[in-house]
mmCIF file of N, CA and C in Angstrom:
data_model
loop_
_atom_site.group_PDB
_atom_site.id
_atom_site.type_symbol
_atom_site.label_atom_id
_atom_site.label_comp_id
_atom_site.label_asym_id
_atom_site.label_seq_id
_atom_site.Cartn_x
_atom_site.Cartn_y
_atom_site.Cartn_z
ATOM 1 N N MET P 1 2.784 78.532 -3.734
ATOM 2 C CA MET P 1 3.703 79.541 -4.222
ATOM 3 C C MET P 1 4.628 80.080 -3.145
ATOM 4 N N ALA P 2 4.093 80.250 -1.937
ATOM 5 C CA ALA P 2 4.926 80.771 -0.851
ATOM 6 C C ALA P 2 6.094 79.835 -0.577
ATOM 7 N N GLY P 3 5.864 78.538 -0.684
ATOM 8 C CA GLY P 3 6.940 77.575 -0.473
ATOM 9 C C GLY P 3 8.047 77.748 -1.489
ATOM 10 N N ASN P 4 7.685 77.992 -2.743
ATOM 11 C CA ASN P 4 8.695 78.203 -3.780
ATOM 12 C C ASN P 4 9.512 79.449 -3.505
ATOM 13 N N SER P 5 8.856 80.503 -3.036
ATOM 14 C CA SER P 5 9.556 81.742 -2.738
ATOM 15 C C SER P 5 10.555 81.542 -1.609
ATOM 16 N N ALA P 6 10.140 80.848 -0.566
ATOM 17 C CA ALA P 6 11.037 80.607 0.566
ATOM 18 C C ALA P 6 12.221 79.747 0.135
ATOM 19 N N GLN P 7 11.978 78.759 -0.712
ATOM 20 C CA GLN P 7 13.069 77.902 -1.166
ATOM 21 C C GLN P 7 14.057 78.692 -1.998
ATOM 22 N N GLY P 8 13.567 79.571 -2.835
ATOM 23 C CA GLY P 8 14.451 80.366 -3.665
ATOM 24 C C GLY P 8 15.331 81.271 -2.834
ATOM 25 N N LYS P 9 14.783 81.848 -1.776
ATOM 26 C CA LYS P 9 15.549 82.758 -0.934
ATOM 27 C C LYS P 9 16.623 82.030 -0.140
ATOM 28 N N SER P 10 16.305 80.844 0.372
ATOM 29 C CA SER P 10 17.267 80.133 1.207
ATOM 30 C C SER P 10 18.288 79.364 0.379
ATOM 31 N N GLY P 11 17.983 79.123 -0.881
ATOM 32 C CA GLY P 11 18.890 78.360 -1.720
ATOM 33 C C GLY P 11 18.799 76.870 -1.467
ATOM 34 N N GLN P 12 17.807 76.434 -0.737
ATOM 35 C CA GLN P 12 17.659 75.026 -0.388
ATOM 36 C C GLN P 12 16.455 74.450 -1.127
ATOM 37 N N SER P 13 16.639 73.989 -2.356
ATOM 38 C CA SER P 13 15.529 73.482 -3.143
ATOM 39 C C SER P 13 15.085 72.089 -2.712
ATOM 40 N N ASP P 14 15.901 71.388 -1.925
ATOM 41 C CA ASP P 14 15.581 70.019 -1.526
ATOM 42 C C ASP P 14 15.087 69.911 -0.082
ATOM 43 N N GLU P 15 14.698 71.025 0.514
ATOM 44 C CA GLU P 15 14.288 70.996 1.912
ATOM 45 C C GLU P 15 13.060 70.132 2.116
ATOM 46 N N ARG P 16 13.114 69.326 3.178
ATOM 47 C CA ARG P 16 11.979 68.501 3.576
ATOM 48 C C ARG P 16 11.730 68.744 5.053
ATOM 49 N N PRO P 17 10.496 68.921 5.447
ATOM 50 C CA PRO P 17 10.220 69.185 6.863
ATOM 51 C C PRO P 17 10.506 67.970 7.734
ATOM 52 N N LYS P 18 10.988 68.243 8.932
ATOM 53 C CA LYS P 18 11.224 67.203 9.932
ATOM 54 C C LYS P 18 10.839 67.805 11.277
ATOM 55 N N TRP P 19 9.870 67.233 11.925
ATOM 56 C CA TRP P 19 9.416 67.734 13.207
ATOM 57 C C TRP P 19 10.260 67.119 14.310
ATOM 58 N N VAL P 20 10.839 67.968 15.162
ATOM 59 C CA VAL P 20 11.685 67.490 16.245
ATOM 60 C C VAL P 20 11.234 68.162 17.538
ATOM 61 N N PRO P 21 10.834 67.368 18.525
ATOM 62 C CA PRO P 21 10.473 67.978 19.810
ATOM 63 C C PRO P 21 11.725 68.474 20.529
ATOM 64 N N LEU P 22 11.650 69.659 21.091
ATOM 65 C CA LEU P 22 12.770 70.247 21.817
ATOM 66 C C LEU P 22 12.398 70.419 23.278
ATOM 67 N N ARG P 23 13.406 70.305 24.140
ATOM 68 C CA ARG P 23 13.205 70.643 25.544
ATOM 69 C C ARG P 23 12.975 72.150 25.637
ATOM 70 N N GLU P 24 12.391 72.593 26.721
ATOM 71 C CA GLU P 24 12.121 74.026 26.897
ATOM 72 C C GLU P 24 13.402 74.847 26.828
ATOM 73 N N ASP P 25 14.499 74.366 27.478
ATOM 74 C CA ASP P 25 15.754 75.111 27.453
ATOM 75 C C ASP P 25 16.332 75.170 26.036
ATOM 76 N N GLN P 26 16.191 74.092 25.270
ATOM 77 C CA GLN P 26 16.681 74.094 23.888
ATOM 78 C C GLN P 26 15.903 75.101 23.054
ATOM 79 N N HIS P 27 14.593 75.105 23.222
ATOM 80 C CA HIS P 27 13.741 76.017 22.453
ATOM 81 C C HIS P 27 14.085 77.467 22.776
ATOM 82 N N SER P 28 14.246 77.758 24.039
ATOM 83 C CA SER P 28 14.558 79.119 24.469
ATOM 84 C C SER P 28 15.928 79.562 23.956
ATOM 85 N N GLU P 29 16.937 78.705 24.125
ATOM 86 C CA GLU P 29 18.285 79.047 23.681
ATOM 87 C C GLU P 29 18.364 79.156 22.162
ATOM 88 N N LEU P 30 17.626 78.302 21.463
ATOM 89 C CA LEU P 30 17.596 78.353 20.004
ATOM 90 C C LEU P 30 17.002 79.677 19.531
ATOM 91 N N SER P 31 15.908 80.092 20.154
ATOM 92 C CA SER P 31 15.275 81.365 19.798
ATOM 93 C C SER P 31 16.220 82.530 20.049
ATOM 94 N N THR P 32 16.860 82.515 21.204
ATOM 95 C CA THR P 32 17.798 83.586 21.554
ATOM 96 C C THR P 32 18.967 83.620 20.578
ATOM 97 N N LEU P 33 19.534 82.459 20.277
ATOM 98 C CA LEU P 33 20.675 82.385 19.362
ATOM 99 C C LEU P 33 20.309 82.891 17.972
ATOM 100 N N ALA P 34 19.184 82.453 17.455
ATOM 101 C CA ALA P 34 18.764 82.892 16.121
ATOM 102 C C ALA P 34 18.559 84.411 16.098
ATOM 103 N N ARG P 35 17.950 84.958 17.141
ATOM 104 C CA ARG P 35 17.718 86.405 17.222
ATOM 105 C C ARG P 35 19.052 87.152 17.277
ATOM 106 N N GLU P 36 19.998 86.656 18.095
ATOM 107 C CA GLU P 36 21.307 87.308 18.194
ATOM 108 C C GLU P 36 22.069 87.250 16.875
ATOM 109 N N LEU P 37 21.996 86.111 16.194
ATOM 110 C CA LEU P 37 22.660 85.990 14.890
ATOM 111 C C LEU P 37 22.034 86.927 13.869
ATOM 112 N N MET P 38 20.723 87.057 13.914
ATOM 113 C CA MET P 38 20.037 87.990 13.000
ATOM 114 C C MET P 38 20.536 89.414 13.220
ATOM 115 N N LEU P 39 20.621 89.827 14.471
ATOM 116 C CA LEU P 39 21.043 91.192 14.790
ATOM 117 C C LEU P 39 22.509 91.431 14.462
ATOM 118 N N ALA P 40 23.337 90.396 14.525
ATOM 119 C CA ALA P 40 24.777 90.546 14.314
ATOM 120 C C ALA P 40 25.192 90.450 12.847
ATOM 121 N N ARG P 41 24.249 90.157 11.961
ATOM 122 C CA ARG P 41 24.609 89.995 10.542
ATOM 123 C C ARG P 41 25.258 91.257 9.991
ATOM 124 N N SER P 42 26.289 91.072 9.168
ATOM 125 C CA SER P 42 26.878 92.222 8.489
ATOM 126 C C SER P 42 26.147 92.479 7.171
ATOM 127 N N LYS P 43 25.607 91.430 6.568
ATOM 128 C CA LYS P 43 24.793 91.563 5.357
ATOM 129 C C LYS P 43 23.355 91.281 5.737
ATOM 130 N N LYS P 44 22.486 92.206 5.489
ATOM 131 C CA LYS P 44 21.082 92.079 5.902
ATOM 132 C C LYS P 44 20.230 91.507 4.769
ATOM 133 N N THR P 45 20.714 90.473 4.109
ATOM 134 C CA THR P 45 19.967 89.897 2.996
ATOM 135 C C THR P 45 19.099 88.738 3.476
ATOM 136 N N ALA P 46 19.667 87.591 3.704
ATOM 137 C CA ALA P 46 18.894 86.415 4.113
ATOM 138 C C ALA P 46 18.653 86.435 5.615
ATOM 139 N N ARG P 47 17.468 85.996 6.020
ATOM 140 C CA ARG P 47 17.141 85.892 7.435
ATOM 141 C C ARG P 47 17.831 84.680 8.046
ATOM 142 N N ILE P 48 18.165 84.792 9.311
ATOM 143 C CA ILE P 48 18.665 83.656 10.080
ATOM 144 C C ILE P 48 17.574 83.309 11.079
ATOM 145 N N THR P 49 17.026 82.107 10.939
ATOM 146 C CA THR P 49 15.914 81.682 11.766
ATOM 147 C C THR P 49 16.332 80.508 12.646
ATOM 148 N N GLU P 50 15.429 80.089 13.490
ATOM 149 C CA GLU P 50 15.677 78.901 14.296
ATOM 150 C C GLU P 50 15.942 77.701 13.389
ATOM 151 N N ASN P 51 15.194 77.588 12.315
ATOM 152 C CA ASN P 51 15.402 76.478 11.381
ATOM 153 C C ASN P 51 16.779 76.551 10.719
ATOM 154 N N THR P 52 17.259 77.760 10.448
ATOM 155 C CA THR P 52 18.599 77.932 9.893
ATOM 156 C C THR P 52 19.634 77.333 10.835
ATOM 157 N N VAL P 53 19.525 77.667 12.109
ATOM 158 C CA VAL P 53 20.481 77.178 13.109
ATOM 159 C C VAL P 53 20.397 75.659 13.227
ATOM 160 N N ILE P 54 19.194 75.111 13.199
ATOM 161 C CA ILE P 54 19.017 73.656 13.281
ATOM 162 C C ILE P 54 19.679 72.976 12.082
ATOM 163 N N ARG P 55 19.469 73.528 10.877
ATOM 164 C CA ARG P 55 20.079 72.919 9.681
ATOM 165 C C ARG P 55 21.603 72.940 9.767
ATOM 166 N N VAL P 56 22.172 74.022 10.290
ATOM 167 C CA VAL P 56 23.628 74.104 10.448
ATOM 168 C C VAL P 56 24.107 73.058 11.454
ATOM 169 N N ALA P 57 23.369 72.878 12.550
ATOM 170 C CA ALA P 57 23.738 71.870 13.548
ATOM 171 C C ALA P 57 23.690 70.464 12.942
ATOM 172 N N VAL P 58 22.689 70.195 12.120
ATOM 173 C CA VAL P 58 22.593 68.889 11.453
ATOM 174 C C VAL P 58 23.772 68.708 10.501
ATOM 175 N N ASP P 59 24.119 69.758 9.766
ATOM 176 C CA ASP P 59 25.283 69.678 8.879
ATOM 177 C C ASP P 59 26.553 69.368 9.669
ATOM 178 N N LEU P 60 26.689 69.973 10.833
ATOM 179 C CA LEU P 60 27.876 69.752 11.663
ATOM 180 C C LEU P 60 28.003 68.288 12.075
ATOM 181 N N VAL P 61 26.948 67.702 12.614
ATOM 182 C CA VAL P 61 27.069 66.317 13.095
ATOM 183 C C VAL P 61 27.082 65.299 11.963
ATOM 184 N N THR P 62 26.492 65.625 10.823
ATOM 185 C CA THR P 62 26.569 64.673 9.716
ATOM 186 C C THR P 62 27.927 64.743 9.012
ATOM 187 N N ARG P 63 28.576 65.902 9.046
ATOM 188 C CA ARG P 63 29.919 66.004 8.466
ATOM 189 C C ARG P 63 30.958 65.375 9.383
ATOM 190 N N TYR P 64 30.742 65.465 10.696
ATOM 191 C CA TYR P 64 31.690 64.932 11.671
ATOM 192 C C TYR P 64 31.000 63.915 12.576
ATOM 193 N N PRO P 65 30.615 62.768 12.027
ATOM 194 C CA PRO P 65 29.890 61.775 12.831
ATOM 195 C C PRO P 65 30.725 61.201 13.973
ATOM 196 N N GLU P 66 32.041 61.372 13.912
ATOM 197 C CA GLU P 66 32.892 60.891 15.000
ATOM 198 C C GLU P 66 32.631 61.653 16.301
ATOM 199 N N LEU P 67 31.915 62.767 16.231
ATOM 200 C CA LEU P 67 31.526 63.492 17.438
ATOM 201 C C LEU P 67 30.435 62.758 18.214
ATOM 202 N N LEU P 68 29.758 61.840 17.557
ATOM 203 C CA LEU P 68 28.631 61.146 18.177
ATOM 204 C C LEU P 68 29.049 59.761 18.634
ATOM 205 N N VAL P 69 29.371 59.641 19.909
ATOM 206 C CA VAL P 69 29.794 58.379 20.502
ATOM 207 C C VAL P 69 28.952 58.159 21.748
ATOM 208 N N GLY P 70 28.324 56.992 21.847
ATOM 209 C CA GLY P 70 27.564 56.675 23.045
ATOM 210 C C GLY P 70 26.341 55.838 22.724
ATOM 211 N N ASP P 71 25.655 55.453 23.787
ATOM 212 C CA ASP P 71 24.498 54.573 23.655
ATOM 213 C C ASP P 71 23.174 55.279 23.886
ATOM 214 N N THR P 72 23.209 56.494 24.416
ATOM 215 C CA THR P 72 21.982 57.243 24.699
ATOM 216 C C THR P 72 22.136 58.673 24.198
ATOM 217 N N GLU P 73 21.032 59.396 24.159
ATOM 218 C CA GLU P 73 21.090 60.808 23.773
ATOM 219 C C GLU P 73 22.019 61.580 24.705
ATOM 220 N N ASP P 74 21.921 61.307 26.001
ATOM 221 C CA ASP P 74 22.811 61.978 26.963
ATOM 222 C C ASP P 74 24.275 61.668 26.674
ATOM 223 N N ASP P 75 24.587 60.398 26.368
ATOM 224 C CA ASP P 75 25.963 60.016 26.034
ATOM 225 C C ASP P 75 26.447 60.764 24.796
ATOM 226 N N LEU P 76 25.612 60.775 23.766
ATOM 227 C CA LEU P 76 25.987 61.434 22.509
ATOM 228 C C LEU P 76 26.259 62.912 22.739
ATOM 229 N N ARG P 77 25.345 63.566 23.457
ATOM 230 C CA ARG P 77 25.481 64.993 23.722
ATOM 231 C C ARG P 77 26.725 65.272 24.559
ATOM 232 N N THR P 78 26.907 64.508 25.643
ATOM 233 C CA THR P 78 28.046 64.726 26.540
ATOM 234 C C THR P 78 29.360 64.570 25.796
ATOM 235 N N TYR P 79 29.509 63.482 25.025
ATOM 236 C CA TYR P 79 30.759 63.256 24.306
ATOM 237 C C TYR P 79 31.007 64.368 23.283
ATOM 238 N N ALA P 80 29.981 64.708 22.503
ATOM 239 C CA ALA P 80 30.146 65.723 21.460
ATOM 240 C C ALA P 80 30.529 67.069 22.066
ATOM 241 N N LEU P 81 29.839 67.472 23.115
ATOM 242 C CA LEU P 81 30.140 68.766 23.725
ATOM 243 C C LEU P 81 31.518 68.779 24.367
ATOM 244 N N GLU P 82 31.894 67.677 25.024
ATOM 245 C CA GLU P 82 33.233 67.613 25.621
ATOM 246 C C GLU P 82 34.316 67.664 24.556
ATOM 247 N N ARG P 83 34.106 66.961 23.454
ATOM 248 C CA ARG P 83 35.102 66.934 22.377
ATOM 249 C C ARG P 83 35.251 68.319 21.740
ATOM 250 N N ILE P 84 34.142 68.984 21.518
ATOM 251 C CA ILE P 84 34.196 70.332 20.946
ATOM 252 C C ILE P 84 34.896 71.284 21.904
ATOM 253 N N GLU P 85 34.599 71.175 23.202
ATOM 254 C CA GLU P 85 35.282 72.003 24.202
ATOM 255 C C GLU P 85 36.791 71.753 24.186
ATOM 256 N N GLN P 86 37.196 70.479 24.078
ATOM 257 C CA GLN P 86 38.619 70.148 24.011
ATOM 258 C C GLN P 86 39.272 70.795 22.797
ATOM 259 N N LEU P 87 38.610 70.712 21.662
ATOM 260 C CA LEU P 87 39.160 71.290 20.440
ATOM 261 C C LEU P 87 39.261 72.810 20.536
ATOM 262 N N LEU P 88 38.244 73.434 21.092
ATOM 263 C CA LEU P 88 38.271 74.892 21.241
ATOM 264 C C LEU P 88 39.344 75.324 22.241
ATOM 265 N N GLU P 89 39.506 74.561 23.306
ATOM 266 C CA GLU P 89 40.549 74.884 24.287
ATOM 267 C C GLU P 89 41.935 74.746 23.657
ATOM 268 N N ARG P 90 42.133 73.714 22.877
ATOM 269 C CA ARG P 90 43.425 73.530 22.185
ATOM 270 C C ARG P 90 43.681 74.689 21.230
ATOM 271 N N GLU P 91 42.649 75.112 20.519
ATOM 272 C CA GLU P 91 42.794 76.264 19.623
ATOM 273 C C GLU P 91 43.146 77.526 20.402
ATOM 274 N N ARG P 92 42.491 77.745 21.529
ATOM 275 C CA ARG P 92 42.793 78.918 22.357
ATOM 276 C C ARG P 92 44.243 78.887 22.825
ATOM 277 N N GLN P 93 44.711 77.711 23.231
ATOM 278 C CA GLN P 93 46.088 77.579 23.683
ATOM 279 C C GLN P 93 47.070 77.856 22.555
ATOM 280 N N LEU P 94 46.779 77.325 21.378
ATOM 281 C CA LEU P 94 47.667 77.548 20.237
ATOM 282 C C LEU P 94 47.690 79.028 19.845
ATOM 283 N N LEU P 95 46.539 79.670 19.861
ATOM 284 C CA LEU P 95 46.475 81.093 19.517
ATOM 285 C C LEU P 95 47.187 81.960 20.548
ATOM 286 N N ALA P 96 47.203 81.490 21.796
ATOM 287 C CA ALA P 96 47.870 82.233 22.862
ATOM 288 C C ALA P 96 49.364 81.903 22.923
ATOM 289 N N GLY P 97 49.819 80.999 22.044
ATOM 290 C CA GLY P 97 51.223 80.631 22.035
ATOM 291 C C GLY P 97 51.583 79.605 23.084
ATOM 292 N N GLY P 98 50.572 78.925 23.618
ATOM 293 C CA GLY P 98 50.798 77.930 24.658
ATOM 294 C C GLY P 98 51.280 76.614 24.087
ATOM 295 N N GLU P 99 51.517 75.695 24.986
ATOM 296 C CA GLU P 99 51.988 74.365 24.622
ATOM 297 C C GLU P 99 50.804 73.431 24.426
ATOM 298 N N ASP P 100 50.962 72.421 23.561
ATOM 299 C CA ASP P 100 49.933 71.398 23.365
ATOM 300 C C ASP P 100 49.779 70.528 24.585
ATOM 301 N N GLU P 101 50.894 70.137 25.171
ATOM 302 C CA GLU P 101 50.920 69.193 26.298
ATOM 303 C C GLU P 101 51.732 69.812 27.432
ATOM 304 N N PRO P 102 51.409 69.464 28.664
ATOM 305 C CA PRO P 102 52.281 69.914 29.756
ATOM 306 C C PRO P 102 53.701 69.396 29.526
ATOM 307 N N GLY P 103 54.683 70.217 29.819
ATOM 308 C CA GLY P 103 56.078 69.812 29.624
ATOM 309 C C GLY P 103 56.597 70.163 28.242
ATOM 310 N N GLY P 104 55.772 70.807 27.403
ATOM 311 C CA GLY P 104 56.231 71.256 26.098
ATOM 312 C C GLY P 104 56.187 70.240 24.995
ATOM 313 N N GLU P 105 55.678 69.053 25.260
ATOM 314 C CA GLU P 105 55.604 68.035 24.210
ATOM 315 C C GLU P 105 54.292 68.162 23.461
ATOM 316 N N SER P 106 54.362 68.125 22.134
ATOM 317 C CA SER P 106 53.137 68.155 21.350
ATOM 318 C C SER P 106 52.828 66.755 20.844
ATOM 319 N N ARG P 107 51.585 66.531 20.489
ATOM 320 C CA ARG P 107 51.174 65.202 20.021
ATOM 321 C C ARG P 107 51.609 64.925 18.624
#
């Protein structure tokens, strides 16, 4: 019964458990992030847990598989993080009224 209650609250009726080992730094940062997101909520209805953050991360990489390029976990992580940083930097530049390319040329 407890499982049904949790599924009803999260809205995820098709959830299936998946055990994933995390590095110590990942576990620590995940816990901190989930706690910070919980405290920052404007609506105090649904809880934000470590599993919530993991599911969102899975949704991100499955929606944008082009972020995953490489032959190893390190390659995949490095490429994805660099690409996201590039996109965020471009957004910051656009919001600040900057140019896309040096010399004023846009792509």
